Every structure is written in C-alpha cells, then in structure tokens.
PDB file of C-alpha atoms in Angstrom:
ATOM      1  CA  MET A   1     -11.678 -22.086   7.541  1.00  0.00           C
ATOM      2  CA  ASN A   2     -10.553 -20.598   4.226  1.00  0.00           C
ATOM      3  CA  SER A   3      -7.899 -17.934   4.930  1.00  0.00           C
ATOM      4  CA  ILE A   4      -7.046 -16.774   1.412  1.00  0.00           C
ATOM      5  CA  SER A   5      -7.413 -13.099   2.356  1.00  0.00           C
ATOM      6  CA  THR A   6      -4.619 -13.307   4.959  1.00  0.00           C
ATOM      7  CA  ALA A   7      -2.218 -15.503   2.976  1.00  0.00           C
ATOM      8  CA  SER A   8       1.425 -14.549   2.597  1.00  0.00           C
ATOM      9  CA  LEU A   9       3.163 -14.189  -0.764  1.00  0.00           C
ATOM     10  CA  LEU A  10       4.761 -17.626  -0.346  1.00  0.00           C
ATOM     11  CA  GLU A  11       1.393 -19.195   0.448  1.00  0.00           C
ATOM     12  CA  TYR A  12      -0.147 -17.655  -2.674  1.00  0.00           C
ATOM     13  CA  GLU A  13       2.725 -19.091  -4.694  1.00  0.00           C
ATOM     14  CA  GLN A  14       2.255 -22.545  -3.122  1.00  0.00           C
ATOM     15  CA  GLY A  15      -1.540 -22.614  -2.952  1.00  0.00           C
ATOM     16  CA  TYR A  16      -1.591 -23.878   0.613  1.00  0.00           C
ATOM     17  CA  ARG A  17      -0.893 -22.852   4.185  1.00  0.00           C
ATOM     18  CA  SER A  18       1.340 -24.948   6.399  1.00  0.00           C
ATOM     19  CA  THR A  19       0.610 -25.119  10.123  1.00  0.00           C
ATOM     20  CA  GLU A  20       2.281 -27.206  12.768  1.00  0.00           C
ATOM     21  CA  SER A  21       0.016 -30.199  12.126  1.00  0.00           C
ATOM     22  CA  HIS A  22      -1.627 -29.713   8.714  1.00  0.00           C
ATOM     23  CA  PHE A  23      -1.389 -28.513   5.125  1.00  0.00           C
ATOM     24  CA  HIS A  24      -4.472 -26.378   4.383  1.00  0.00           C
ATOM     25  CA  CYS A  25      -5.773 -25.565   0.907  1.00  0.00           C
ATOM     26  CA  LEU A  26      -6.102 -21.798   0.426  1.00  0.00           C
ATOM     27  CA  PHE A  27      -9.165 -22.120  -1.791  1.00  0.00           C
ATOM     28  CA  CYS A  28     -11.416 -24.504   0.147  1.00  0.00           C
ATOM     29  CA  GLU A  29     -11.759 -26.329   3.442  1.00  0.00           C
ATOM     30  CA  VAL A  30      -9.588 -29.337   2.515  1.00  0.00           C
ATOM     31  CA  SER A  31      -6.589 -30.087   4.719  1.00  0.00           C
ATOM     32  CA  TYR A  32      -4.215 -32.997   5.229  1.00  0.00           C
ATOM     33  CA  GLU A  33      -2.537 -34.036   8.462  1.00  0.00           C
ATOM     34  CA  LYS A  34       1.229 -33.948   8.170  1.00  0.00           C
ATOM     35  CA  ASP A  35       1.920 -37.159  10.080  1.00  0.00           C
ATOM     36  CA  GLN A  36      -0.423 -39.219   7.917  1.00  0.00           C
ATOM     37  CA  VAL A  37      -0.077 -40.921   4.532  1.00  0.00           C
ATOM     38  CA  TYR A  38      -3.103 -41.178   2.267  1.00  0.00           C
ATOM     39  CA  PRO A  39      -4.088 -43.921  -0.211  1.00  0.00           C
ATOM     40  CA  ILE A  40      -4.988 -42.646  -3.659  1.00  0.00           C
ATOM     41  CA  ALA A  41      -5.497 -45.017  -6.618  1.00  0.00           C
ATOM     42  CA  ASP A  42      -3.609 -47.905  -4.985  1.00  0.00           C
ATOM     43  CA  ARG A  43      -0.702 -45.667  -3.994  1.00  0.00           C
ATOM     44  CA  PHE A  44       0.193 -43.869  -0.788  1.00  0.00           C
ATOM     45  CA  TYR A  45       1.014 -40.162  -0.728  1.00  0.00           C
ATOM     46  CA  THR A  46       2.331 -37.752   1.850  1.00  0.00           C
ATOM     47  CA  ALA A  47       0.057 -34.975   3.079  1.00  0.00           C
ATOM     48  CA  LYS A  48       1.877 -32.371   1.014  1.00  0.00           C
ATOM     49  CA  LYS A  49       1.667 -34.447  -2.159  1.00  0.00           C
ATOM     50  CA  CYS A  50      -2.049 -34.981  -1.549  1.00  0.00           C
ATOM     51  CA  LEU A  51      -2.570 -31.265  -1.232  1.00  0.00           C
ATOM     52  CA  LEU A  52      -0.783 -30.636  -4.542  1.00  0.00           C
ATOM     53  CA  LEU A  53      -2.865 -33.309  -6.248  1.00  0.00           C
ATOM     54  CA  HIS A  54      -5.975 -31.732  -4.756  1.00  0.00           C
ATOM     55  CA  LEU A  55      -5.067 -28.328  -6.235  1.00  0.00           C
ATOM     56  CA  ASN A  56      -4.848 -29.864  -9.692  1.00  0.00           C
ATOM     57  CA  GLU A  57      -7.926 -32.044  -9.487  1.00  0.00           C
ATOM     58  CA  ALA A  58     -10.329 -29.835  -7.523  1.00  0.00           C
ATOM     59  CA  HIS A  59      -9.204 -26.394  -8.652  1.00  0.00           C
ATOM     60  CA  GLY A  60      -7.734 -26.984 -12.095  1.00  0.00           C
ATOM     61  CA  GLY A  61      -4.235 -26.090 -10.949  1.00  0.00           C
ATOM     62  CA  LEU A  62      -2.865 -23.243  -8.872  1.00  0.00           C
ATOM     63  CA  LEU A  63      -2.979 -20.629 -11.644  1.00  0.00           C
ATOM     64  CA  ASN A  64      -6.623 -21.357 -12.394  1.00  0.00           C
ATOM     65  CA  ALA A  65      -7.466 -21.256  -8.700  1.00  0.00           C
ATOM     66  CA  LEU A  66      -5.842 -17.843  -8.326  1.00  0.00           C
ATOM     67  CA  LEU A  67      -7.512 -16.478 -11.452  1.00  0.00           C
ATOM     68  CA  SER A  68     -10.863 -17.713 -10.157  1.00  0.00           C
ATOM     69  CA  LEU A  69     -10.648 -15.436  -7.134  1.00  0.00           C
ATOM     70  CA  SER A  70     -12.867 -12.361  -7.059  1.00  0.00           C
ATOM     71  CA  ARG A  71     -11.814  -9.091  -8.687  1.00  0.00           C
ATOM     72  CA  GLU A  72     -11.581  -7.558  -5.209  1.00  0.00           C
ATOM     73  CA  GLN A  73      -8.964 -10.152  -4.290  1.00  0.00           C
ATOM     74  CA  THR A  74      -6.901 -10.130  -7.501  1.00  0.00           C
ATOM     75  CA  GLY A  75      -7.235  -6.488  -8.514  1.00  0.00           C
ATOM     76  CA  LEU A  76      -7.732  -7.708 -12.093  1.00  0.00           C
ATOM     77  CA  SER A  77     -10.516  -6.767 -14.479  1.00  0.00           C
ATOM     78  CA  GLU A  78     -12.605  -9.479 -16.092  1.00  0.00           C
ATOM     79  CA  ILE A  79     -10.793  -9.097 -19.432  1.00  0.00           C
ATOM     80  CA  GLN A  80      -7.397  -9.237 -17.692  1.00  0.00           C
ATOM     81  CA  GLN A  81      -8.340 -12.474 -15.954  1.00  0.00           C
ATOM     82  CA  GLU A  82      -9.521 -13.957 -19.243  1.00  0.00           C
ATOM     83  CA  ILE A  83      -6.406 -12.906 -21.136  1.00  0.00           C
ATOM     84  CA  LEU A  84      -4.118 -14.257 -18.417  1.00  0.00           C
ATOM     85  CA  SER A  85      -5.891 -17.614 -18.707  1.00  0.00           C
ATOM     86  CA  LEU A  86      -5.239 -17.600 -22.458  1.00  0.00           C
ATOM     87  CA  PHE A  87      -1.624 -16.519 -21.983  1.00  0.00           C
ATOM     88  CA  ALA A  88      -1.161 -19.482 -19.640  1.00  0.00           C
ATOM     89  CA  GLN A  89      -2.184 -21.817 -22.458  1.00  0.00           C
ATOM     90  CA  GLY A  90       0.727 -20.580 -24.560  1.00  0.00           C
ATOM     91  CA  LEU A  91      -1.514 -19.235 -27.307  1.00  0.00           C
ATOM     92  CA  SER A  92      -0.210 -16.708 -29.812  1.00  0.00           C
ATOM     93  CA  ASP A  93      -1.437 -13.115 -29.829  1.00  0.00           C
ATOM     94  CA  ALA A  94      -3.209 -13.757 -33.126  1.00  0.00           C
ATOM     95  CA  VAL A  95      -5.149 -16.734 -31.761  1.00  0.00           C
ATOM     96  CA  ILE A  96      -6.069 -14.834 -28.581  1.00  0.00           C
ATOM     97  CA  ALA A  97      -7.184 -11.834 -30.640  1.00  0.00           C
ATOM     98  CA  GLN A  98      -9.464 -14.020 -32.755  1.00  0.00           C
ATOM     99  CA  ARG A  99     -11.023 -15.684 -29.733  1.00  0.00           C
ATOM    100  CA  LEU A 100     -11.730 -12.396 -28.000  1.00  0.00           C
ATOM    101  CA  GLY A 101     -12.669 -10.459 -31.107  1.00  0.00           C
ATOM    102  CA  ILE A 102      -9.972  -7.830 -30.607  1.00  0.00           C
ATOM    103  CA  SER A 103      -6.897  -6.743 -32.561  1.00  0.00           C
ATOM    104  CA  ASN A 104      -3.383  -8.166 -32.166  1.00  0.00           C
ATOM    105  CA  SER A 105      -2.174  -4.759 -31.006  1.00  0.00           C
ATOM    106  CA  THR A 106      -4.789  -4.761 -28.235  1.00  0.00           C
ATOM    107  CA  VAL A 107      -3.497  -8.124 -27.019  1.00  0.00           C
ATOM    108  CA  ARG A 108       0.071  -6.773 -27.054  1.00  0.00           C
ATOM    109  CA  ASN A 109      -1.100  -3.741 -25.113  1.00  0.00           C
ATOM    110  CA  HIS A 110      -2.629  -6.025 -22.489  1.00  0.00           C
ATOM    111  CA  ARG A 111       0.685  -7.891 -22.208  1.00  0.00           C
ATOM    112  CA  PHE A 112       2.479  -4.600 -21.623  1.00  0.00           C
ATOM    113  CA  LYS A 113      -0.030  -3.397 -19.021  1.00  0.00           C
ATOM    114  CA  LEU A 114       0.100  -6.690 -17.130  1.00  0.00           C
ATOM    115  CA  LYS A 115       3.904  -6.601 -17.068  1.00  0.00           C
ATOM    116  CA  GLU A 116       3.701  -3.048 -15.779  1.00  0.00           C
ATOM    117  CA  LYS A 117       1.227  -4.182 -13.128  1.00  0.00           C
ATOM    118  CA  GLU A 118       3.691  -6.893 -12.092  1.00  0.00           C
ATOM    119  CA  ARG A 119       6.515  -4.372 -11.723  1.00  0.00           C
ATOM    120  CA  GLN A 120       4.288  -2.062  -9.700  1.00  0.00           C
ATOM    121  CA  ALA A 121       3.216  -4.944  -7.451  1.00  0.00           C
ATOM    122  CA  LYS A 122       6.851  -5.789  -6.711  1.00  0.00           C
ATOM    123  CA  VAL A 123       7.579  -2.181  -5.790  1.00  0.00           C
ATOM    124  CA  PHE A 124       4.483  -2.039  -3.589  1.00  0.00           C
ATOM    125  CA  LEU A 125       5.435  -5.263  -1.789  1.00  0.00           C
ATOM    126  CA  GLY A 126       8.909  -3.843  -1.239  1.00  0.00           C
ATOM    127  CA  ILE A 127       7.433  -0.669   0.224  1.00  0.00           C
ATOM    128  CA  MET A 128       5.114  -2.565   2.556  1.00  0.00           C
ATOM    129  CA  SER A 129       7.830  -4.932   3.777  1.00  0.00           C
ATOM    130  CA  HIS A 130      10.057  -1.914   4.421  1.00  0.00           C
ATOM    131  CA  LEU A 131       7.322  -0.183   6.371  1.00  0.00           C
ATOM    132  CA  GLU A 132       6.649  -3.300   8.447  1.00  0.00           C
ATOM    133  CA  GLU A 133      10.331  -3.686   9.287  1.00  0.00           C
ATOM    134  CA  LYS A 134      11.033  -0.041  10.062  1.00  0.00           C
ATOM    135  CA  ASP A 135       7.610   1.009  11.333  1.00  0.00           C
ATOM    136  CA  PHE A 136       7.747   4.269   9.368  1.00  0.00           C
ATOM    137  CA  VAL A 137       5.222   7.029   9.766  1.00  0.00           C
ATOM    138  CA  LEU A 138       3.151   7.244   6.558  1.00  0.00           C
ATOM    139  CA  PRO A 139       3.156  10.535   4.600  1.00  0.00           C
ATOM    140  CA  HIS A 140       0.174  12.826   5.065  1.00  0.00           C
ATOM    141  CA  THR A 141      -2.628  12.729   2.498  1.00  0.00           C
ATOM    142  CA  GLY A 142      -1.657  15.939   0.722  1.00  0.00           C
ATOM    143  CA  ALA A 143       2.057  15.188   0.456  1.00  0.00           C
ATOM    144  CA  THR A 144       3.338  16.872  -2.707  1.00  0.00           C
ATOM    145  CA  MET A 145       6.415  14.664  -3.137  1.00  0.00           C
ATOM    146  CA  LEU A 146       7.092  11.180  -1.743  1.00  0.00           C
ATOM    147  CA  ASP A 147      10.789  10.533  -1.140  1.00  0.00           C
ATOM    148  CA  ASP A 148      13.218   9.688   1.655  1.00  0.00           C
ATOM    149  CA  ARG A 149      12.147  12.800   3.558  1.00  0.00           C
ATOM    150  CA  TYR A 150       9.178  10.746   4.692  1.00  0.00           C
ATOM    151  CA  THR A 151      11.148   7.778   6.040  1.00  0.00           C
ATOM    152  CA  ILE A 152      10.463   8.875   9.605  1.00  0.00           C
ATOM    153  CA  THR A 153      10.150   6.374  12.422  1.00  0.00           C
ATOM    154  CA  PRO A 154       7.865   7.089  15.402  1.00  0.00           C
ATOM    155  CA  GLU A 155      10.997   7.418  17.541  1.00  0.00           C
ATOM    156  CA  GLU A 156      12.494  10.016  15.188  1.00  0.00           C
ATOM    157  CA  ARG A 157       9.256  11.943  15.148  1.00  0.00           C
ATOM    158  CA  GLU A 158       9.059  12.129  18.938  1.00  0.00           C
ATOM    159  CA  LYS A 159      12.687  13.233  19.184  1.00  0.00           C
ATOM    160  CA  ILE A 160      12.193  16.010  16.609  1.00  0.00           C
ATOM    161  CA  ILE A 161       9.075  17.274  18.383  1.00  0.00           C
ATOM    162  CA  ALA A 162      10.878  17.343  21.723  1.00  0.00           C
ATOM    163  CA  THR A 163      13.781  19.254  20.138  1.00  0.00           C
ATOM    164  CA  TYR A 164      11.821  22.022  18.415  1.00  0.00           C
ATOM    165  CA  PHE A 165       8.780  22.560  20.649  1.00  0.00           C
ATOM    166  CA  ASP A 166       9.409  23.975  24.101  1.00  0.00           C
ATOM    167  CA  GLN A 167       7.280  23.248  27.157  1.00  0.00           C
ATOM    168  CA  ASN A 168       4.735  25.831  25.980  1.00  0.00           C
ATOM    169  CA  GLU A 169       4.615  24.243  22.496  1.00  0.00           C
ATOM    170  CA  PHE A 170       6.360  27.280  21.035  1.00  0.00           C
ATOM    171  CA  ILE A 171       8.985  26.929  18.299  1.00  0.00           C
ATOM    172  CA  GLN A 172      12.041  29.065  18.972  1.00  0.00           C
ATOM    173  CA  GLN A 173      13.806  28.087  15.743  1.00  0.00           C
ATOM    174  CA  PHE A 174      12.188  26.502  12.718  1.00  0.00           C
ATOM    175  CA  PRO A 175      14.233  23.551  11.368  1.00  0.00           C
ATOM    176  CA  SER A 176      16.078  23.801   8.046  1.00  0.00           C
ATOM    177  CA  LYS A 177      16.465  20.077   7.370  1.00  0.00           C
ATOM    178  CA  GLU A 178      13.636  18.610   5.327  1.00  0.00           C
ATOM    179  CA  LYS A 179      12.731  15.645   7.519  1.00  0.00           C
ATOM    180  CA  ARG A 180      12.562  17.806  10.649  1.00  0.00           C
ATOM    181  CA  LYS A 181      10.608  20.477   8.808  1.00  0.00           C
ATOM    182  CA  ILE A 182       7.978  17.928   7.747  1.00  0.00           C
ATOM    183  CA  VAL A 183       7.526  16.668  11.314  1.00  0.00           C
ATOM    184  CA  VAL A 184       7.129  20.177  12.720  1.00  0.00           C
ATOM    185  CA  LEU A 185       4.668  21.131   9.974  1.00  0.00           C
ATOM    186  CA  SER A 186       2.645  17.978  10.627  1.00  0.00           C
ATOM    187  CA  VAL A 187       2.282  18.968  14.275  1.00  0.00           C
ATOM    188  CA  LEU A 188       1.208  22.504  13.373  1.00  0.00           C
ATOM    189  CA  ALA A 189      -1.312  21.175  10.849  1.00  0.00           C
ATOM    190  CA  GLN A 190      -2.997  19.279  13.685  1.00  0.00           C
ATOM    191  CA  LYS A 191      -3.840  22.610  15.318  1.00  0.00           C
ATOM    192  CA  PHE A 192      -6.469  23.154  12.629  1.00  0.00           C
ATOM    193  CA  ASP A 193      -9.912  21.545  12.397  1.00  0.00           C
ATOM    194  CA  PRO A 194     -10.226  19.626   9.079  1.00  0.00           C
ATOM    195  CA  GLN A 195     -13.975  20.301   9.177  1.00  0.00           C
ATOM    196  CA  LYS A 196     -13.493  24.072   9.033  1.00  0.00           C
ATOM    197  CA  ASN A 197     -12.398  26.707   6.528  1.00  0.00           C
ATOM    198  CA  TYR A 198     -10.100  29.518   7.655  1.00  0.00           C
ATOM    199  CA  SER A 199      -9.363  33.020   6.473  1.00  0.00           C
ATOM    200  CA  GLU A 200      -5.708  34.006   6.104  1.00  0.00           C
ATOM    201  CA  ARG A 201      -6.022  36.074   9.253  1.00  0.00           C
ATOM    202  CA  ALA A 202      -7.449  33.125  11.181  1.00  0.00           C
ATOM    203  CA  VAL A 203      -4.573  30.923  10.010  1.00  0.00           C
ATOM    204  CA  ASN A 204      -2.097  33.581  11.138  1.00  0.00           C
ATOM    205  CA  ASP A 205      -3.762  33.909  14.537  1.00  0.00           C
ATOM    206  CA  ILE A 206      -3.418  30.176  15.172  1.00  0.00           C
ATOM    207  CA  LEU A 207       0.186  29.969  13.970  1.00  0.00           C
ATOM    208  CA  LYS A 208       1.221  32.998  16.039  1.00  0.00           C
ATOM    209  CA  GLN A 209       0.599  30.900  19.134  1.00  0.00           C
ATOM    210  CA  PHE A 210       3.407  28.537  18.120  1.00  0.00           C
ATOM    211  CA  ILE A 211       5.976  30.482  16.096  1.00  0.00           C
ATOM    212  CA  ALA A 212       7.018  34.090  15.456  1.00  0.00           C
ATOM    213  CA  ASP A 213       7.615  33.698  11.709  1.00  0.00           C
ATOM    214  CA  TYR A 214       4.065  32.566  11.021  1.00  0.00           C
ATOM    215  CA  VAL A 215       4.075  33.926   7.458  1.00  0.00           C
ATOM    216  CA  THR A 216       6.878  31.590   6.356  1.00  0.00           C
ATOM    217  CA  VAL A 217       5.289  28.628   8.114  1.00  0.00           C
ATOM    218  CA  ARG A 218       1.923  29.372   6.515  1.00  0.00           C
ATOM    219  CA  ARG A 219       3.646  29.263   3.118  1.00  0.00           C
ATOM    220  CA  TYR A 220       5.350  25.960   4.005  1.00  0.00           C
ATOM    221  CA  LEU A 221       2.040  24.401   5.055  1.00  0.00           C
ATOM    222  CA  ILE A 222       0.726  25.120   1.564  1.00  0.00           C
ATOM    223  CA  GLU A 223       3.964  24.171  -0.212  1.00  0.00           C
ATOM    224  CA  TYR A 224       4.231  20.790   1.522  1.00  0.00           C
ATOM    225  CA  GLY A 225       0.557  19.970   1.077  1.00  0.00           C
ATOM    226  CA  PHE A 226      -0.555  20.163   4.696  1.00  0.00           C
ATOM    227  CA  MET A 227      -2.986  22.920   3.773  1.00  0.00           C
ATOM    228  CA  GLN A 228      -4.757  24.129   0.671  1.00  0.00           C
ATOM    229  CA  ARG A 229      -6.263  27.489  -0.255  1.00  0.00           C
ATOM    230  CA  THR A 230      -8.466  28.996  -2.912  1.00  0.00           C
ATOM    231  CA  LYS A 231      -6.825  30.816  -5.835  1.00  0.00           C
ATOM    232  CA  ASP A 232      -7.714  34.195  -4.385  1.00  0.00           C
ATOM    233  CA  GLY A 233      -6.088  33.263  -1.069  1.00  0.00           C
ATOM    234  CA  LYS A 234      -9.195  34.083   0.948  1.00  0.00           C
ATOM    235  CA  THR A 235      -9.999  30.579   2.190  1.00  0.00           C
ATOM    236  CA  TYR A 236      -7.659  27.997   3.733  1.00  0.00           C
ATOM    237  CA  TRP A 237      -8.303  24.460   4.935  1.00  0.00           C
ATOM    238  CA  VAL A 238      -6.134  21.716   6.367  1.00  0.00           C
ATOM    239  CA  THR A 239      -5.559  18.498   4.431  1.00  0.00           C
ATOM    240  CA  VAL A 240      -6.901  15.468   6.294  1.00  0.00           C
ATOM    241  CA  SER A 241      -4.033  13.223   7.440  1.00  0.00           C
TER     242      SER A 241
END
C-alpha cells in the first residue's frame, strides 16, 4: 500500500520506506525483499539498489517523483512545480523566462519565494518536532502574540490550575507571571459559550463567580485574545479555542 502521506522527512529524502523485511517505494506498490538479490540486465543487485534503480526508471528520479505529487501533498502551486523542474535542469533565469513567457525578474522572484518557503518549512518542522517531544499545549486561536509564554506542558497547566483555583473554582489571587496568567485566562474563557454573544454586564456576572477583580480579568481576556468585543463595547464573544 502506498504510504506517501505518512512518510517521515528521511523517507521523503530517500524515496522509500524501510521495514524489517522490505524496501517499499513511496510512490507506487513496488517493494523489494531485503534478504534477496535481483537479476537485472545480467547483473545481480541488492534490494536497496533495485529500489533506487526503480525510482530512476519508473519515476524519472526522486525529484521528479516528488514534484509529481498533488498540490495538496506538496503545498506548491502549478507554476512553482514547473519552475522547480526547470531549476533542477540547471537552466539560467533567462532561458527559464523565455520558456515560460515571463520576465527574468519574475523568475528571480520565484527563486526568492521558494527559498523563503524552504526556510519557513524548516522552522515549522522544528516547531512540530519540539511539540512532539515536549507535548506542549497549543496556543488558543485568538492568541495575540506567540512566544515562550505558550510553551506550557499539560503537567504545568494542571499544576497552575490547582494552585490558583480553590475547591470552589474561585481565584483568590490572580497570577502576575505571564505563563500562569495565560493558563488561568484560558480556564475562565471556557466558562463562556462560543455560540453566544454577551453584554458587558453578562460577562461581569459570569466572571464574578470566579474572581473579585472581574474588571481587570475582563480586560485581560480581550488583551490576550481570549475574547473579542465590538468597538462600542456593547457585545462580547469568546474566541473559539
């Protein structure tokens, strides 16, 4: 079964998936058993070598195979896929521009945007690997600034909640540290129905059940993006997490 959608970064770079017994092509159903040797054109090849030959012969090489994936899989536009194919041939910007009927500066702009996309992809992969390792809680949808205040593990979150909410869910003292403040605000935001709009008075009435200084907390909910309100301040609603 083709498993391109679940491949790791290394497997994308190799073009195949290695299991205990086989090398599997990422782009089709072909696989080779590791303990076997295979005759090709009067020569014998290992399973891995056969898979590499297969990538070249059946898919036109690994780069071509990757560029032939759907836009949903690559995240590339049709013109970006085409230009990358031309870049891979080592063609000059002038030659590429002539073939595509665009200017040299447009080709250079594509080079810049693709390099920027590469840098962004590396950052994103770093973020995701960090999240997988640390199991961080993701920021809420309306977060106004993403920084280390949001590097909160589930364990940290539970500890902060236990510290600041008493047995009646009332907050005796609102935290001053940013990370703790965000956790407490996230809990209070869950007291509101995302399907409803609230007047300022209604917001106050709900917050009064959990903290005495409800005015300050109401302001923080807006400031940190947990809630939004109309310009006239008459209507409030909670941001969906």
